[in-house]
Short mmCIF file of C-alpha atoms and ligand atoms in Angstrom, two decimals:
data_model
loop_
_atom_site.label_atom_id
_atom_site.label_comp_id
_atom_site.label_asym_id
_atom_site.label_seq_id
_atom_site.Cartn_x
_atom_site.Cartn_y
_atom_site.Cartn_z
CA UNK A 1 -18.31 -32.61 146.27
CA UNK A 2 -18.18 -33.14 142.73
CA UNK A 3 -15.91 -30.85 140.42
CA UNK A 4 -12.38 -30.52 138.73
CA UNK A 5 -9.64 -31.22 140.62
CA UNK A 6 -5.87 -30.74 139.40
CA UNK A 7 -4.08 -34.01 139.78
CA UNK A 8 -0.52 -34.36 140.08
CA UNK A 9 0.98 -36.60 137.23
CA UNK A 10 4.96 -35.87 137.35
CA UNK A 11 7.43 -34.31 138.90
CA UNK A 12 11.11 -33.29 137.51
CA UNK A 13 13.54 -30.69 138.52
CA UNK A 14 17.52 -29.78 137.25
CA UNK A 15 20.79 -28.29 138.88
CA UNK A 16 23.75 -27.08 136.84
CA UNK A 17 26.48 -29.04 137.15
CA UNK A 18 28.65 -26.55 138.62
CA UNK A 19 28.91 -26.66 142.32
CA UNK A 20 30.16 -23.68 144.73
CA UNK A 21 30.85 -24.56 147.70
CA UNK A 22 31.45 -22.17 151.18
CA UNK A 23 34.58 -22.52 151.08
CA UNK A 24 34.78 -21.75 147.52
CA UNK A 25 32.55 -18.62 148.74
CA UNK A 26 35.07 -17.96 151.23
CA UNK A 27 38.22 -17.43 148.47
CA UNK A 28 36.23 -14.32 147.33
CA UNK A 29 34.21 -12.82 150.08
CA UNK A 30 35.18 -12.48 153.81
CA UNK A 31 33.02 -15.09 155.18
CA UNK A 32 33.45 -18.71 156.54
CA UNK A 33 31.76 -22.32 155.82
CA UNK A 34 30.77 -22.12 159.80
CA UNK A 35 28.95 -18.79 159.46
CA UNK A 36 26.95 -19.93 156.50
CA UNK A 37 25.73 -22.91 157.74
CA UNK A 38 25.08 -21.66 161.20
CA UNK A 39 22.45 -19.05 159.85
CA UNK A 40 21.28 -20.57 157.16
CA UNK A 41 21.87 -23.99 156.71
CA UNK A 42 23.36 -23.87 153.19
CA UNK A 43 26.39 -25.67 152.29
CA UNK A 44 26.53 -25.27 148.36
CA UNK A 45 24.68 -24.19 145.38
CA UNK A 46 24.84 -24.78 141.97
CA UNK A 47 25.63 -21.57 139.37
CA UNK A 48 24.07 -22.17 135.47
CA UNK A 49 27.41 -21.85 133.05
CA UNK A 50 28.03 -19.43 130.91
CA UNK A 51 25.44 -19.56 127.95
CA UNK A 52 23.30 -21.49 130.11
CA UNK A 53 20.04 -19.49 130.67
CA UNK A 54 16.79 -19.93 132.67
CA UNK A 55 15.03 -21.35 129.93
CA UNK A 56 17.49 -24.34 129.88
CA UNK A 57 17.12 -24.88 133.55
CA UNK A 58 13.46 -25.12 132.71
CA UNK A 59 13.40 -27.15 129.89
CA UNK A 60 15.90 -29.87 131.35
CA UNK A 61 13.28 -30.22 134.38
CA UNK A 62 9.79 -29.73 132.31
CA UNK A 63 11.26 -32.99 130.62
CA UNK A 64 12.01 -35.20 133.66
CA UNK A 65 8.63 -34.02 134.70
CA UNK A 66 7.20 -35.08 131.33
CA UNK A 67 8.71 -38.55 131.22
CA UNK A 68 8.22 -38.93 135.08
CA UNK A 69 4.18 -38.22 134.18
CA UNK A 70 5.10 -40.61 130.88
CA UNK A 71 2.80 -37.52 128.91
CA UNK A 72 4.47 -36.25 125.92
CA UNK A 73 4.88 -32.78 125.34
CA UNK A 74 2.48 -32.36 123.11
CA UNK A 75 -0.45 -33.50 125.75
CA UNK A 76 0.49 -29.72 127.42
CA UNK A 77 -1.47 -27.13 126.53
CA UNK A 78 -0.86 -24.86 128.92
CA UNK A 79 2.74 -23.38 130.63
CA UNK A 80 3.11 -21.64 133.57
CA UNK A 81 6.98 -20.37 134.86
CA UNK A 82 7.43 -18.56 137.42
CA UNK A 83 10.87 -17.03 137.22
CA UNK A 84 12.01 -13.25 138.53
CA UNK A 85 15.31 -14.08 135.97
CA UNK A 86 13.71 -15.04 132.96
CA UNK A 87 16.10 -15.13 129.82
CA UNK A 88 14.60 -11.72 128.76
CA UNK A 89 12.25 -8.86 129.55
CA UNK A 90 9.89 -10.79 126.48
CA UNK A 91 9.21 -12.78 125.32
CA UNK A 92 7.83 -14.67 128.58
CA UNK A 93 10.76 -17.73 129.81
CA UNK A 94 7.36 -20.36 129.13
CA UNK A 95 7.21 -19.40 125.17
CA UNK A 96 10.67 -20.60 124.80
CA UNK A 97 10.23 -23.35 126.97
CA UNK A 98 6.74 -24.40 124.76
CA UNK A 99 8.96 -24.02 121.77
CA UNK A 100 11.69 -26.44 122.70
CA UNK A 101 9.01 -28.65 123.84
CA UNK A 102 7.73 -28.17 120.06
CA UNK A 103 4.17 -27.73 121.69
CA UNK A 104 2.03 -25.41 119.09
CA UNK A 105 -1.17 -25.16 121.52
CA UNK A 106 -2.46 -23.72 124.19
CA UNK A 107 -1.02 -20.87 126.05
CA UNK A 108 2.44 -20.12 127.99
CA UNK A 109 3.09 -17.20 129.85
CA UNK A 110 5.41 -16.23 132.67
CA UNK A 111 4.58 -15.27 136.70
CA UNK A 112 6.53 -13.04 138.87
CA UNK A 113 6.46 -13.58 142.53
CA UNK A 114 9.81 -13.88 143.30
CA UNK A 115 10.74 -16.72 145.92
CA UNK A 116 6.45 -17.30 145.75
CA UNK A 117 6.45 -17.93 142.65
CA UNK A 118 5.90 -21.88 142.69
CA UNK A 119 2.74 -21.27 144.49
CA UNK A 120 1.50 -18.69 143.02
CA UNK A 121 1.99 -19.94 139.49
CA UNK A 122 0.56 -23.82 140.78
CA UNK A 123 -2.82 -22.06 141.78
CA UNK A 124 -2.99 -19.86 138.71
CA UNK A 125 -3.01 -23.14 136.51
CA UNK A 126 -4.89 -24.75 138.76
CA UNK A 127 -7.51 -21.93 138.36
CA UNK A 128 -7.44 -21.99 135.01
CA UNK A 129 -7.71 -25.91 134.91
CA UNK A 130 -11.02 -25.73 136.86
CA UNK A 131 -12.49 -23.26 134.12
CA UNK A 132 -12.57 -26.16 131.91
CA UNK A 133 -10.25 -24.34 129.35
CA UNK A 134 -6.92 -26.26 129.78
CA UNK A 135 -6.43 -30.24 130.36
CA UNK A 136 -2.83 -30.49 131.35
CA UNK A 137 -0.04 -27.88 132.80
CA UNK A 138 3.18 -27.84 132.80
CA UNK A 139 4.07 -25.47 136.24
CA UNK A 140 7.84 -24.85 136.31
CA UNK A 141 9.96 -22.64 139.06
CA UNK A 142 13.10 -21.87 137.16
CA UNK A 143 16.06 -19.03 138.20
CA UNK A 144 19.20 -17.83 137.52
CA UNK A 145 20.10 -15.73 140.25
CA UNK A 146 23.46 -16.10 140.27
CA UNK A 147 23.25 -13.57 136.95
CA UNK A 148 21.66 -10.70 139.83
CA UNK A 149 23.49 -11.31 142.83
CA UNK A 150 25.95 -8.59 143.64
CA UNK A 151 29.22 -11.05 144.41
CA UNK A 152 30.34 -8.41 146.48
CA UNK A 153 28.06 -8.47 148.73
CA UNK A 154 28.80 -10.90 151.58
CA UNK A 155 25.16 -10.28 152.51
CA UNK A 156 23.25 -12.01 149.73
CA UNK A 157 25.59 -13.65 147.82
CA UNK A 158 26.30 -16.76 149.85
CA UNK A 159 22.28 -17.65 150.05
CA UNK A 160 21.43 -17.80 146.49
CA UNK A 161 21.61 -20.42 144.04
CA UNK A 162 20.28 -21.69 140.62
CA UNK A 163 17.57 -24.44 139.37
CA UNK A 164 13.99 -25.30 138.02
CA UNK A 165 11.54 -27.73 138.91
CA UNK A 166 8.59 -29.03 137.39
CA UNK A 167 5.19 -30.39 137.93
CA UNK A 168 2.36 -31.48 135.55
CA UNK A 169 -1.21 -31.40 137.02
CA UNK A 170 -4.28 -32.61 135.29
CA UNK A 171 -7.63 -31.67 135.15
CA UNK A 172 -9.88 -34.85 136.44
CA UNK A 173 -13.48 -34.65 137.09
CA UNK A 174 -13.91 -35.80 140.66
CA UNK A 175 -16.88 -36.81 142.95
CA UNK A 176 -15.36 -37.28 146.07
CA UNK A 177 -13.76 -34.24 148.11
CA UNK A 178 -11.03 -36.80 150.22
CA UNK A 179 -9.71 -37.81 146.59
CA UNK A 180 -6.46 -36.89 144.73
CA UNK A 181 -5.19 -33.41 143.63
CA UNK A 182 -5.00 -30.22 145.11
CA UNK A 183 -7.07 -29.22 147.39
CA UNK A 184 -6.59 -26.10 148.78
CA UNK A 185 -4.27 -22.64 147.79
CA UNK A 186 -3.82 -19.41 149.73
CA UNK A 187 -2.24 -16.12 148.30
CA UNK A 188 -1.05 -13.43 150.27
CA UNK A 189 0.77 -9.77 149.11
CA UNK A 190 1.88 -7.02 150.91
CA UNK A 191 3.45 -4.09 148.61
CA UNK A 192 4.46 -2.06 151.78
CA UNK A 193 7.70 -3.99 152.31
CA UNK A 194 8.91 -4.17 148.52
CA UNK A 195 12.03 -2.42 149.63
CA UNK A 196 13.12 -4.84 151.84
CA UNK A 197 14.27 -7.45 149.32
CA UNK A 198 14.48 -5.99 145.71
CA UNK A 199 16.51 -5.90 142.82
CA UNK A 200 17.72 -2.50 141.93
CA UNK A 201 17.33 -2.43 138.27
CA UNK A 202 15.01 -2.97 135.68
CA UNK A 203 13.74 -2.31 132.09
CA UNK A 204 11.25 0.70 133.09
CA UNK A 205 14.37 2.35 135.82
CA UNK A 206 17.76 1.75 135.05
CA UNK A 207 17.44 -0.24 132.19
CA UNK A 208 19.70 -2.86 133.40
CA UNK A 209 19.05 -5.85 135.32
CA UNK A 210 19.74 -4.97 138.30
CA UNK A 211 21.48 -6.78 141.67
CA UNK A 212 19.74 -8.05 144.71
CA UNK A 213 19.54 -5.91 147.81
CA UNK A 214 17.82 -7.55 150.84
CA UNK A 215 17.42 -6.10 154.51
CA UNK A 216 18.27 -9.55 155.80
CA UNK A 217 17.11 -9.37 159.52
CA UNK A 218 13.92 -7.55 158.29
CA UNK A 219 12.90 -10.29 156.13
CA UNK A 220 13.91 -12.56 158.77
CA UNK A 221 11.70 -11.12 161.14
CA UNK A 222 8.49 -11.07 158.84
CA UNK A 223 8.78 -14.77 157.25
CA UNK A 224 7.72 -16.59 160.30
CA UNK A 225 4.80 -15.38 161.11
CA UNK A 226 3.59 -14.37 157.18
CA UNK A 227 4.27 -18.30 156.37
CA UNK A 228 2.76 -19.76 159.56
CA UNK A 229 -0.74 -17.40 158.79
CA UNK A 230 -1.17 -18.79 155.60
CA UNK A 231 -0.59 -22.24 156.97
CA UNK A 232 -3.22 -21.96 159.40
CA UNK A 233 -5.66 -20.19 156.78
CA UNK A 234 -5.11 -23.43 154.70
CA UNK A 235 -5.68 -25.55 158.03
CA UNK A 236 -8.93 -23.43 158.42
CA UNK A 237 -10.14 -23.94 155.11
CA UNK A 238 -9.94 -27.46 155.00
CA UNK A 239 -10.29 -29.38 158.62
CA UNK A 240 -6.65 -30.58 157.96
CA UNK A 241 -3.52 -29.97 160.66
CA UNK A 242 0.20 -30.33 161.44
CA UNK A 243 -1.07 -33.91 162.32
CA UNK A 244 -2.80 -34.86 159.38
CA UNK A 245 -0.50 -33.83 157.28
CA UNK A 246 2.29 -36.32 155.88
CA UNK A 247 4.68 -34.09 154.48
CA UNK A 248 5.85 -30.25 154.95
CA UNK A 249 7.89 -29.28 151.84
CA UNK A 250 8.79 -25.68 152.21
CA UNK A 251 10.57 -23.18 150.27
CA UNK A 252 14.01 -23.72 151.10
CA UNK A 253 15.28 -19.91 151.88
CA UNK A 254 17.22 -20.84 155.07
CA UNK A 255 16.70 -23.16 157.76
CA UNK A 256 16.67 -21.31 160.66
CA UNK A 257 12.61 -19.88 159.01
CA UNK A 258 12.08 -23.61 158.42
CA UNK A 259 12.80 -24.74 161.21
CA UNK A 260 11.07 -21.85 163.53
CA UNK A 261 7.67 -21.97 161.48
CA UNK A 262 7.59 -25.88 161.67
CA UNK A 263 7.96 -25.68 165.51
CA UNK A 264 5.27 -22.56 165.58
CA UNK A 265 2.72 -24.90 163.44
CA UNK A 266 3.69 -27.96 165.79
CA UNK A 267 4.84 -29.84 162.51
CA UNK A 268 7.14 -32.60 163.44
CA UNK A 269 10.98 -32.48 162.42
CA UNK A 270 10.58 -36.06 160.63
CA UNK A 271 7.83 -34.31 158.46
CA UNK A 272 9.83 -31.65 157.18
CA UNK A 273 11.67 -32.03 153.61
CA UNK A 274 14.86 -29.58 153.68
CA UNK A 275 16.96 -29.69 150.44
CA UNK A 276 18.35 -26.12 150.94
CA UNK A 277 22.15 -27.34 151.96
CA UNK A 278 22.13 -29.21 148.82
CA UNK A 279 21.50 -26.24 146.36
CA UNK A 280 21.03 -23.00 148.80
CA UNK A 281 17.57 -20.27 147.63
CA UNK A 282 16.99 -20.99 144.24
CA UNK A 283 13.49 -18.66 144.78
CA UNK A 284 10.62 -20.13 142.21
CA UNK A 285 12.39 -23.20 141.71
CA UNK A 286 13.01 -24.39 145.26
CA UNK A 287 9.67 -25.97 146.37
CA UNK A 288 9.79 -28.35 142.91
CA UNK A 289 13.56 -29.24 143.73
CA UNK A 290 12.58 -30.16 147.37
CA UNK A 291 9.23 -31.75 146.35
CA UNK A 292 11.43 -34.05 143.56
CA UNK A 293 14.45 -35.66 145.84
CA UNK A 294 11.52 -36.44 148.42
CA UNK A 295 9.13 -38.36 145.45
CA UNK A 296 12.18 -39.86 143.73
CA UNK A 297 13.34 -41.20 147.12
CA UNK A 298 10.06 -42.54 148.12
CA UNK A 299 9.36 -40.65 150.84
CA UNK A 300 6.16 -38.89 149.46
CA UNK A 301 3.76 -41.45 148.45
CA UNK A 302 0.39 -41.95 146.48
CA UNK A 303 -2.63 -40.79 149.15
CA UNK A 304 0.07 -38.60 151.02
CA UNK A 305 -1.10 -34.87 152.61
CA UNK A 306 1.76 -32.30 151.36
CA UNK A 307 1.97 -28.98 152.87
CA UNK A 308 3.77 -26.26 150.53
CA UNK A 309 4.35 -22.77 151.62
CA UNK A 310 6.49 -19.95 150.27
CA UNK A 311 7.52 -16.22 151.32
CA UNK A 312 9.37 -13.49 149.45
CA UNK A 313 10.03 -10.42 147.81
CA UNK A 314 7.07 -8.20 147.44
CA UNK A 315 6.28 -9.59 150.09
CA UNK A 316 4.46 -12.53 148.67
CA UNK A 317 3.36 -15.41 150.61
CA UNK A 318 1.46 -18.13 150.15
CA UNK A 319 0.27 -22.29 151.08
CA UNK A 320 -0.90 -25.18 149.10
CA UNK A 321 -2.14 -28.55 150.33
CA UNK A 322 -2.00 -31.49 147.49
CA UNK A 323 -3.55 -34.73 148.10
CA UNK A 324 -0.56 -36.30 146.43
N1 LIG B 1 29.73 -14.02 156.37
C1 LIG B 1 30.20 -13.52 157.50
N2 LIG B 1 29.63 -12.46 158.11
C2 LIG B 1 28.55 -11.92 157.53
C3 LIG B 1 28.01 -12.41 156.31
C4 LIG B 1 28.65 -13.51 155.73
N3 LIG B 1 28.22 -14.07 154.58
N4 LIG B 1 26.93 -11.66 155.98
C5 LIG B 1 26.79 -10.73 156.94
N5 LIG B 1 27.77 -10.88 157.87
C6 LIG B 1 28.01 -10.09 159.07
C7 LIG B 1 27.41 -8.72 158.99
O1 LIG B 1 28.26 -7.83 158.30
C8 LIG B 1 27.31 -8.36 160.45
O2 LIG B 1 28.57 -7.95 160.91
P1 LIG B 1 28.70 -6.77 161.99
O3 LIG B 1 27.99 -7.26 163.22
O4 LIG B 1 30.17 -6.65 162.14
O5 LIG B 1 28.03 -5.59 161.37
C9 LIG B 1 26.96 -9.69 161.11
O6 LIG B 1 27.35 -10.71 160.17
C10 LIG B 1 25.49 -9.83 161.41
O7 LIG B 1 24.77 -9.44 160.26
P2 LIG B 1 23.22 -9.60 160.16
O8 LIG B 1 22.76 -9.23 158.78
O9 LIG B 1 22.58 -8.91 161.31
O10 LIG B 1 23.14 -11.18 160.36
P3 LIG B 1 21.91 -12.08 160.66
O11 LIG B 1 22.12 -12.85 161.88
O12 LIG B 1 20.62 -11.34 160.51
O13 LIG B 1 21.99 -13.14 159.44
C11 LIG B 1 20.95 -13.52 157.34
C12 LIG B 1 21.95 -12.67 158.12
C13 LIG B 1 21.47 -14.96 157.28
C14 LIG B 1 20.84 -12.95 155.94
C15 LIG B 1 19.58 -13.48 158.07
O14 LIG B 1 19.19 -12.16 158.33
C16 LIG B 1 18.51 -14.18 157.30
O15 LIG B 1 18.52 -15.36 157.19
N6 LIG B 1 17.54 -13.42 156.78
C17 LIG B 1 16.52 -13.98 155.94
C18 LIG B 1 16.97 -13.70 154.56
C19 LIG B 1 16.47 -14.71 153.56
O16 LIG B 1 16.31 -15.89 153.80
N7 LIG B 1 16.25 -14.18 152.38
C20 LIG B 1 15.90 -15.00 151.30
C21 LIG B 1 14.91 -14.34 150.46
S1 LIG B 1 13.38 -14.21 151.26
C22 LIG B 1 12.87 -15.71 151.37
O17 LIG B 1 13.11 -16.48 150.52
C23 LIG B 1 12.11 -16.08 152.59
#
């Protein structure tokens, strides 16, 4: 099947350097290392410093992507960031991003999709790729949470985290269907349970930004099954399965729903990239961070099936398979 495919050229992602750590967590909220990890896996997460915005994050990991593609910025012409904490209501995160970058082209704009946001911003450039209009995208997942969390709330604030990653994809002509490149993207959103995990603020409400409320075991209860349905749509769609597949690199949100939609889609353990005790829910930016440690440490190779699937607020869910 001949056509445009979006091609995966380079990879980067970025952590501040500060680390907090469950105990540290412990010192200000009643809660214990144990209880973390137990329900969610994480053991630390990095917080951006003071003066240190999303659009840093961003622009750190846009340029290990860069040099990790060896394109220079100005082969970019387009920029899509998904972020739910951009630097402010607007201009978009991606402008200030293209102007660090000193790219003059093209067109950057930001996606909301909370924790989704990776996928949902990869398969809007990769739409917009296959219209022949852009050559090369820069997608970036990039957060500050730590700026909405309430740190009073024992609840949310030990699952959080911040970071970006990065990934260029570029528009190849293709004649064969089994080649390189992305091959398949599925989209779900369900308004109905936007109270479950929201931030209650907001330029059009409160006029503030807001803190992160989350009905924890209602989320909890939802993720499996919303992930493992667009898993199986993406299986559908393309004759591919949990065997086929080389790689499952999920958002990392807690590894308890990791673990329990792997086992529902019969994906095997050794398959499974998991990143999340390292740097906890960064939301957009955690399927890039994942995705980066398992290319830089060799694990995901050229000709490699990966599997990427996110949930979150909204809710928004979604898959993509990439012939890497
Ligand atoms: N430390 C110690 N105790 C805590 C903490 C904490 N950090 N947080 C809550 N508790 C207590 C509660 O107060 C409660 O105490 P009580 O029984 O005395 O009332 C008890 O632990 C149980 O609370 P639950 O909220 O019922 O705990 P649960 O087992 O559901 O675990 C958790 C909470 C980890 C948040 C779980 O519901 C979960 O993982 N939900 C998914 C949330 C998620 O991943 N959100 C990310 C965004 S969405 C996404 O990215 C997929």
């Amino acid at each position: 099947m001949s056509g445009i495919r979006s091609v995966v050229r380079g990879i980067g992602s970025y952590l501040p350097e500060r680390i907090l750590s469950n105990a540290d967590l412990a010192c200000r909220v009643e809660t214990s290392d144990d209880w973390i990890v137990q329900r969610t896996g994480i053991r630390q997460r990095h917080i951006a410093a003071e003066g240190e915005y999303t659009s840093h994050l961003a622009l750190k990991a846009a340029e290990r992507a860069l040099a990790d593609a060896g394109f220079a910025a100005r082969d970019i012409d387009l920029i899509v960031l998904a972020t739910a904490t951009p630097d402010q209501t607007f201009p978009a995160t991606a402008v200030t991003v293209q102007a660090e970058l000193g790219i003059t082209r093209g067109a950057a704009f930001d996606l909301q999709a909370v924790c989704s946001g990776f996928v949902f911003a990869l398969a809007t450039a990769d739409a917009h790729l296959k219209t022949g209009a852009f050559q090369r995208a820069l997608v970036i997942g990039a957060e500050t949470f730590s700026r909405i969390l309430d740190w009073e709330d024992r609840g949310t604030c030990v699952l959080f985290g911040d970071g970006a990653g990065a990934m260029i994809i570029e528009a190849v002509q293709v004649d064969d269907a089994k080649g390189a490149g992305l091959i398949t993207h599925h989209l779900r959103s369900d308004g109905r349970h936007r109270s479950k995990l929201y931030v209650d603020g907001g330029p059009s409400t409160t006029g503030t930004a807001g803190h992160l409320r989350m009905e924890g075991r209602e989320v909890f209860k939802h993720a499996v099954g919303m992930i493992t349905d667009v898993i199986v749509d993406a299986f559908a769609a393309t004759g591919e399965s949990a065997d086929s597949i080389a790689w499952f690199v999920p958002h990392q949100a807690n590894r308890r729903i990791i673990d329990a939609s792997a086992q529902k889609l019969g994906i095997a353990p050794e398959k499974v990239v998991i990143t999340v005790d390292l740097h906890g829910n960064t939301s957009a930016a955690s399927i890039p961070l994942a995705l980066d440690v398992a290319v830089k440490d060799g694990r995901v190779k050229r000709g490699d099936l990966v599997l990427l699937e996110a949930m979150g607020g909204g809710f928004t869910w979604g898959s993509a398979l990439i012939r890497w």
